């Protein structure tokens, strides 16, 4: 039974295509040349939806997609009341969710102004630190918020840290490690159990093989 797979566009999409290809799931059109957002698979058994990160969880939650592939950051931002299953860490797109602020400028003890795309993650983190914060939700480049005096610090995904340095910021506390995860619609886990489980097993083998190769190198 074919599956509808929702993929996070951008880096995750590009890094997932080889994993899916190893599972004999390939789009009929070249995603790099096509403007389509929904692709049939070469075998005709699956469909691939290319979506924004927050929409992947929505599509899976609502049953539009049977499975989704997105970052752990998206799942954490979604909240604790998940209406889908998180089944597999694909070990790609590794980075960290961190706090960051102007170099050499400490945060206020209380009443910290925090800019972030990930307000739920930021709120939960600072609550665990027993710190009072004022959260400012931004969707663009967060690095300029402290530079413009809008915020004392930011909460964002950090990979190399080069963008922070270029804007006079430094990475501070690590909130959590982030990587790409496979999520499954609850109803699909029952009605398409064999197909879902087969995909999970295939991806586990591919991920395990990739890790073994990297360790050998």
Short mmCIF file of N, CA, C and O in Angstrom, two decimals, residues 12 25 65 71 74 81 94 101 136 192 212:
data_model
loop_
_atom_site.label_atom_id
_atom_site.label_comp_id
_atom_site.label_asym_id
_atom_site.label_seq_id
_atom_site.Cartn_x
_atom_site.Cartn_y
_atom_site.Cartn_z
N UNK A 12 16.86 19.65 4.48
CA UNK A 12 16.38 18.32 4.86
C UNK A 12 15.91 17.56 3.62
O UNK A 12 16.20 16.38 3.45
N UNK A 25 12.50 4.75 -3.37
CA UNK A 25 11.48 5.79 -3.46
C UNK A 25 12.12 7.01 -4.10
O UNK A 25 12.94 7.69 -3.48
N UNK A 65 -0.78 13.41 5.09
CA UNK A 65 0.41 12.59 4.84
C UNK A 65 0.44 11.46 5.86
O UNK A 65 0.06 11.64 7.02
N UNK A 71 12.68 18.39 11.05
CA UNK A 71 13.67 18.54 12.11
C UNK A 71 13.06 18.38 13.49
O UNK A 71 11.88 18.63 13.71
N UNK A 74 11.26 21.43 14.85
CA UNK A 74 9.86 21.60 14.47
C UNK A 74 8.95 20.80 15.40
O UNK A 74 7.88 21.26 15.81
N UNK A 81 1.86 17.94 23.36
CA UNK A 81 0.67 17.15 23.02
C UNK A 81 0.69 16.69 21.57
O UNK A 81 -0.15 17.05 20.75
N UNK A 94 22.24 17.56 11.44
CA UNK A 94 22.60 17.74 12.84
C UNK A 94 23.03 19.18 13.13
O UNK A 94 23.81 19.77 12.37
N UNK A 101 23.98 35.80 22.15
CA UNK A 101 23.85 37.22 22.43
C UNK A 101 25.10 37.97 22.05
O UNK A 101 26.10 37.36 21.63
N UNK A 136 9.83 37.56 21.91
CA UNK A 136 9.53 38.31 20.70
C UNK A 136 9.63 37.34 19.53
O UNK A 136 10.72 36.83 19.23
N UNK A 192 -2.05 1.32 7.69
CA UNK A 192 -0.98 1.01 6.74
C UNK A 192 0.26 0.51 7.48
O UNK A 192 1.39 0.82 7.10
N UNK A 212 28.02 3.27 9.69
CA UNK A 212 29.13 2.32 9.69
C UNK A 212 30.22 2.77 8.72
O UNK A 212 31.41 2.66 9.00
#
